[in-house]
Tab-separated table of C-alpha atoms in Angstrom:
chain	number	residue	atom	x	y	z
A	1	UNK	CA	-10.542	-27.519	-13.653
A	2	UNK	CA	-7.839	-25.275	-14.602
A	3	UNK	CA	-4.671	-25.699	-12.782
A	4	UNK	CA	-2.078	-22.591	-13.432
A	5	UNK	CA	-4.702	-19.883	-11.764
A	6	UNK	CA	-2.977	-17.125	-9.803
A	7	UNK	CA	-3.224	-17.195	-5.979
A	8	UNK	CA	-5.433	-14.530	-3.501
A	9	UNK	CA	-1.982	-13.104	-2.933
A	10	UNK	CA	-0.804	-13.239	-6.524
A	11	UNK	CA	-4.031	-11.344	-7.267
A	12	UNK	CA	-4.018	-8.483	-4.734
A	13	UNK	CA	-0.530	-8.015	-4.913
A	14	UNK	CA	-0.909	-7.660	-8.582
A	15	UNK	CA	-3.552	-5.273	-8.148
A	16	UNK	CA	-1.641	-3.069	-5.681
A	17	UNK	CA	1.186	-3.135	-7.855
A	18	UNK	CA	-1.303	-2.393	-10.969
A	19	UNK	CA	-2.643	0.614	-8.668
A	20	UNK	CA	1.459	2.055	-8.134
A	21	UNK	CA	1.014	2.713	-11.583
A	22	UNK	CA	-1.268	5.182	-11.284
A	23	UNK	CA	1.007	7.373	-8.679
A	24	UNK	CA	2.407	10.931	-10.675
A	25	UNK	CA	5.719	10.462	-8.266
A	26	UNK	CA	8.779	10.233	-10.711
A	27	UNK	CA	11.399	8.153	-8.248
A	28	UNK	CA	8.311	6.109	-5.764
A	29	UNK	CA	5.397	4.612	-6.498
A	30	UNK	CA	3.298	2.897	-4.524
A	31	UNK	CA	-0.270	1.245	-4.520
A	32	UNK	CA	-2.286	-0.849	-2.064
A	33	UNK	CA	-5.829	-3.207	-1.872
A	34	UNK	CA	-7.437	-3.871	1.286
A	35	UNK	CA	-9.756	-6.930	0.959
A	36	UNK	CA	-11.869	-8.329	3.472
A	37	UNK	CA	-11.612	-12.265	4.829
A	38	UNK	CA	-14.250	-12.928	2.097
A	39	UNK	CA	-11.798	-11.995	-0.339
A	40	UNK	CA	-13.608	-8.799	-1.848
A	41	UNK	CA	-11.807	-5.967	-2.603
A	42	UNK	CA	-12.426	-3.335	-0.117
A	43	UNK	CA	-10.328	-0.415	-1.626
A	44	UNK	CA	-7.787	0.677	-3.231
A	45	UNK	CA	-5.253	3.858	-3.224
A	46	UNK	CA	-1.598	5.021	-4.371
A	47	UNK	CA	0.624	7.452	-3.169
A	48	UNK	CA	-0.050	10.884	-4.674
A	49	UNK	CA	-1.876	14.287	-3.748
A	50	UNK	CA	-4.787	14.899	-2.032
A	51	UNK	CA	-7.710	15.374	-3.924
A	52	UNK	CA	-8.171	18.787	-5.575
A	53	UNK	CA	-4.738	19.888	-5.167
A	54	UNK	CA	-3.944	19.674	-8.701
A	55	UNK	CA	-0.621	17.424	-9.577
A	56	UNK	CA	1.104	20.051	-11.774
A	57	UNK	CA	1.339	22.725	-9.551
A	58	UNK	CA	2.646	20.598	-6.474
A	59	UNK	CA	6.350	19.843	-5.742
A	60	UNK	CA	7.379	16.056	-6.460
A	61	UNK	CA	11.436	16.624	-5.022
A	62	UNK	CA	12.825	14.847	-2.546
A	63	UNK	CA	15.165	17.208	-1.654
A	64	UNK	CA	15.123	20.702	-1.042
A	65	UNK	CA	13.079	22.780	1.705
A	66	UNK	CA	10.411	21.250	3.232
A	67	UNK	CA	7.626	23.329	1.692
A	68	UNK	CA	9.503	22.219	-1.836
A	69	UNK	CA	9.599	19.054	-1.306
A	70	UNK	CA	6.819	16.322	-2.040
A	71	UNK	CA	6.981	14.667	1.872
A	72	UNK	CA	4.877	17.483	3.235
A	73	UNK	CA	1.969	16.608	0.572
A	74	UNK	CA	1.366	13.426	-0.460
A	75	UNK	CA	-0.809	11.091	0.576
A	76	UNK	CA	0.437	7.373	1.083
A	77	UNK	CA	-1.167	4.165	-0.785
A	78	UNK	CA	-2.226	3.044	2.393
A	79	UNK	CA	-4.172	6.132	3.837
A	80	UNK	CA	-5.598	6.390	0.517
A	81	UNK	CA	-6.933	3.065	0.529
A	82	UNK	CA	-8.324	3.586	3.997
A	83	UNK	CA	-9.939	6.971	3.088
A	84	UNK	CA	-11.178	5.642	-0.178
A	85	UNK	CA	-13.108	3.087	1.224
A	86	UNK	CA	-16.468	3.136	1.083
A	87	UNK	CA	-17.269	0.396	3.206
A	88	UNK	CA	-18.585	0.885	5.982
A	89	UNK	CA	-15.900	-0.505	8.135
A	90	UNK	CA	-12.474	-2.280	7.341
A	91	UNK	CA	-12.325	-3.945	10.780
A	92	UNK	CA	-10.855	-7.323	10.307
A	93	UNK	CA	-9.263	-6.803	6.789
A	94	UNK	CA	-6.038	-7.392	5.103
A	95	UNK	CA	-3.940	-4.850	3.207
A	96	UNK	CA	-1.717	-5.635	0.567
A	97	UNK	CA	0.786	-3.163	0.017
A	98	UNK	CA	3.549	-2.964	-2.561
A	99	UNK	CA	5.967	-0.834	0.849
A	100	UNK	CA	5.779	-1.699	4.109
A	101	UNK	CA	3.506	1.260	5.576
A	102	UNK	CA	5.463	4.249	7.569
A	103	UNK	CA	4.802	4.951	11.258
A	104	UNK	CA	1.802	7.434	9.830
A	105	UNK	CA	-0.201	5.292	8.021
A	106	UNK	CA	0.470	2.167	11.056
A	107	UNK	CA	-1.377	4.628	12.883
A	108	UNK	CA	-4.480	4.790	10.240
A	109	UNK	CA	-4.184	1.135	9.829
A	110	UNK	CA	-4.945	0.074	13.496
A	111	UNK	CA	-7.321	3.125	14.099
A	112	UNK	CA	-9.374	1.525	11.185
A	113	UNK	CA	-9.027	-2.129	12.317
A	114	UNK	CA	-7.159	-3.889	9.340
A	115	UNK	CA	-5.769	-7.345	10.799
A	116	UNK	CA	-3.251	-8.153	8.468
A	117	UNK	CA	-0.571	-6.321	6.352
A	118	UNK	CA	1.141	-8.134	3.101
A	119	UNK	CA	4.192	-5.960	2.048
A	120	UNK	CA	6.307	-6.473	-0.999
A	121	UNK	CA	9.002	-4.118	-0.400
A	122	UNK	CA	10.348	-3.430	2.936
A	123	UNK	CA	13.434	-1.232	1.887
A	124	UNK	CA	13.318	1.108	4.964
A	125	UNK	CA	13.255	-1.367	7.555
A	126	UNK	CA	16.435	0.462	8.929
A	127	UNK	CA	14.468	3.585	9.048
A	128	UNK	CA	12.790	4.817	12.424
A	129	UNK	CA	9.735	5.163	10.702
A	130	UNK	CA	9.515	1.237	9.677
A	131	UNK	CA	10.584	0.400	13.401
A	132	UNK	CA	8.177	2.646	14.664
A	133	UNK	CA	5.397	0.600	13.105
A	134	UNK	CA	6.461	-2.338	13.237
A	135	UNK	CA	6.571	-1.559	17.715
A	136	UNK	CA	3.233	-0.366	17.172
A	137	UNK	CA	1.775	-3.585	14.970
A	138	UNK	CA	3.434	-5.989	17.169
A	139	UNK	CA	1.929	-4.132	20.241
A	140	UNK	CA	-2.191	-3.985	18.902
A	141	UNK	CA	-1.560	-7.655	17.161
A	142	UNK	CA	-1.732	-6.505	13.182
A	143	UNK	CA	-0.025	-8.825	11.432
A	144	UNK	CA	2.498	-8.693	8.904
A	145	UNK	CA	3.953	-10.240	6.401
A	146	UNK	CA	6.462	-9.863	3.456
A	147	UNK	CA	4.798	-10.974	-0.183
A	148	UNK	CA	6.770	-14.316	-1.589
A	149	UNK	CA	6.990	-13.677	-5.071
A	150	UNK	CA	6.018	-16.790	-7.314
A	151	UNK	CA	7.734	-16.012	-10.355
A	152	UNK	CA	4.575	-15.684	-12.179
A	153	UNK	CA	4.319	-12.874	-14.655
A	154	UNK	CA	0.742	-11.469	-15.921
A	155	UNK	CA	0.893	-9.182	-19.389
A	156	UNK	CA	-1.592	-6.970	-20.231
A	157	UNK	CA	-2.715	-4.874	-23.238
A	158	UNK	CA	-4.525	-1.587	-22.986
C-alpha cells in the first residue's frame, strides 16, 4: 500500500483552496467544501456574486460608498456552499474553509446544522465579526478548528 497519500484534511482543504480560485474578487478569495462524516463531498462554493447578477457590471472595491463597494453584494464561500447544496440536509457535517466564516455566514452555518468548521486563515480574529461567531459557535457547540498545514504541495496541469 502506498504510503505518501494526502490526508481527509489535506484533501478538502485542497479542494476549498482549489474552489478560491474560482472567486472574480481581485484582493480576496475564498472557497469552501462541506463533507459529511462519511467523507463525501457535500458542496462546494466561493465568494463571488449571486447568481445572475453578471460579474462585469458589479463593483469589486473595497472602498468607496457602500452601494460601490463589493461588501453589499457578494456572496461568501460558506453561504455558497450551504445554498449550493443539493443534499438534502447538511446536519452533522464539516466545513472546510480557506477564512474563518464572518458573523453572517455563523448564522447560516448553525441554521443548517454543520458540526464542525476547519479554517485556514483566521486573519480577522480581531474583528467583531470573527468574535461574533466565534460567541455564537461556542454557544450552539459547532466546532472549530484552524487547518495545520503539512507542508505538502500538490501541482496540477490544466
Amino acid at each position: 500500500m502506498r504510503n505518501n497519500y494526502i490526508s481527509w484534511d489535506e484533501y478538502f482543504m485542497g479542494i476549498a483552496l482549489l474552489s478560491a480560485m474560482r472567486s472574480k474578487d481581485e484582493n480576496t478569495q475564498v472557497g469552501a467544501c462541506i463533507v459529511n462524516n462519511e467523507n463525501k463531498i457535500l458542496s462546494l462554493g466561493y465568494n463571488g456574486m449571486p447568481i445572475g447578477c453578471a460579474d462585469t457590471q458589479m463593483p469589486w472595491k473595497r472602498s468607496g460608498a457602500p452601494l460601490d463597494t463589493k461588501y453589499m453584494y457578494v456572496c461568501h464561500a460558506e453561504l455558497n456552499a450551504i445554498l449550493n447544496s443539493p443534499a438534502p440536509s447538511l446536519q452533522g457535517a464539516r466545513l472546510y474553509s480557506t477564512l474563518f466564516p464572518c458573523n453572517e455566514c455563523a448564522k447560516a452555518i448553525i441554521q443548517s446544522g454543520i458540526k464542525e468548521i476547519i479554517f485556514m486563515s483566521d486573519k480577522y480574529s480581531d474583528s467583531d465579526s470573527d468574535i461574533a461567531a466565534k460567541k455564537m459557535f461556542d454557544m450552539v457547540g459547532v466546532k472549530y478548528r484552524k487547518y495545520e498545514p503539512t507542508g505538502n504541495e500538490i501541482t496540477i496541469k490544466l
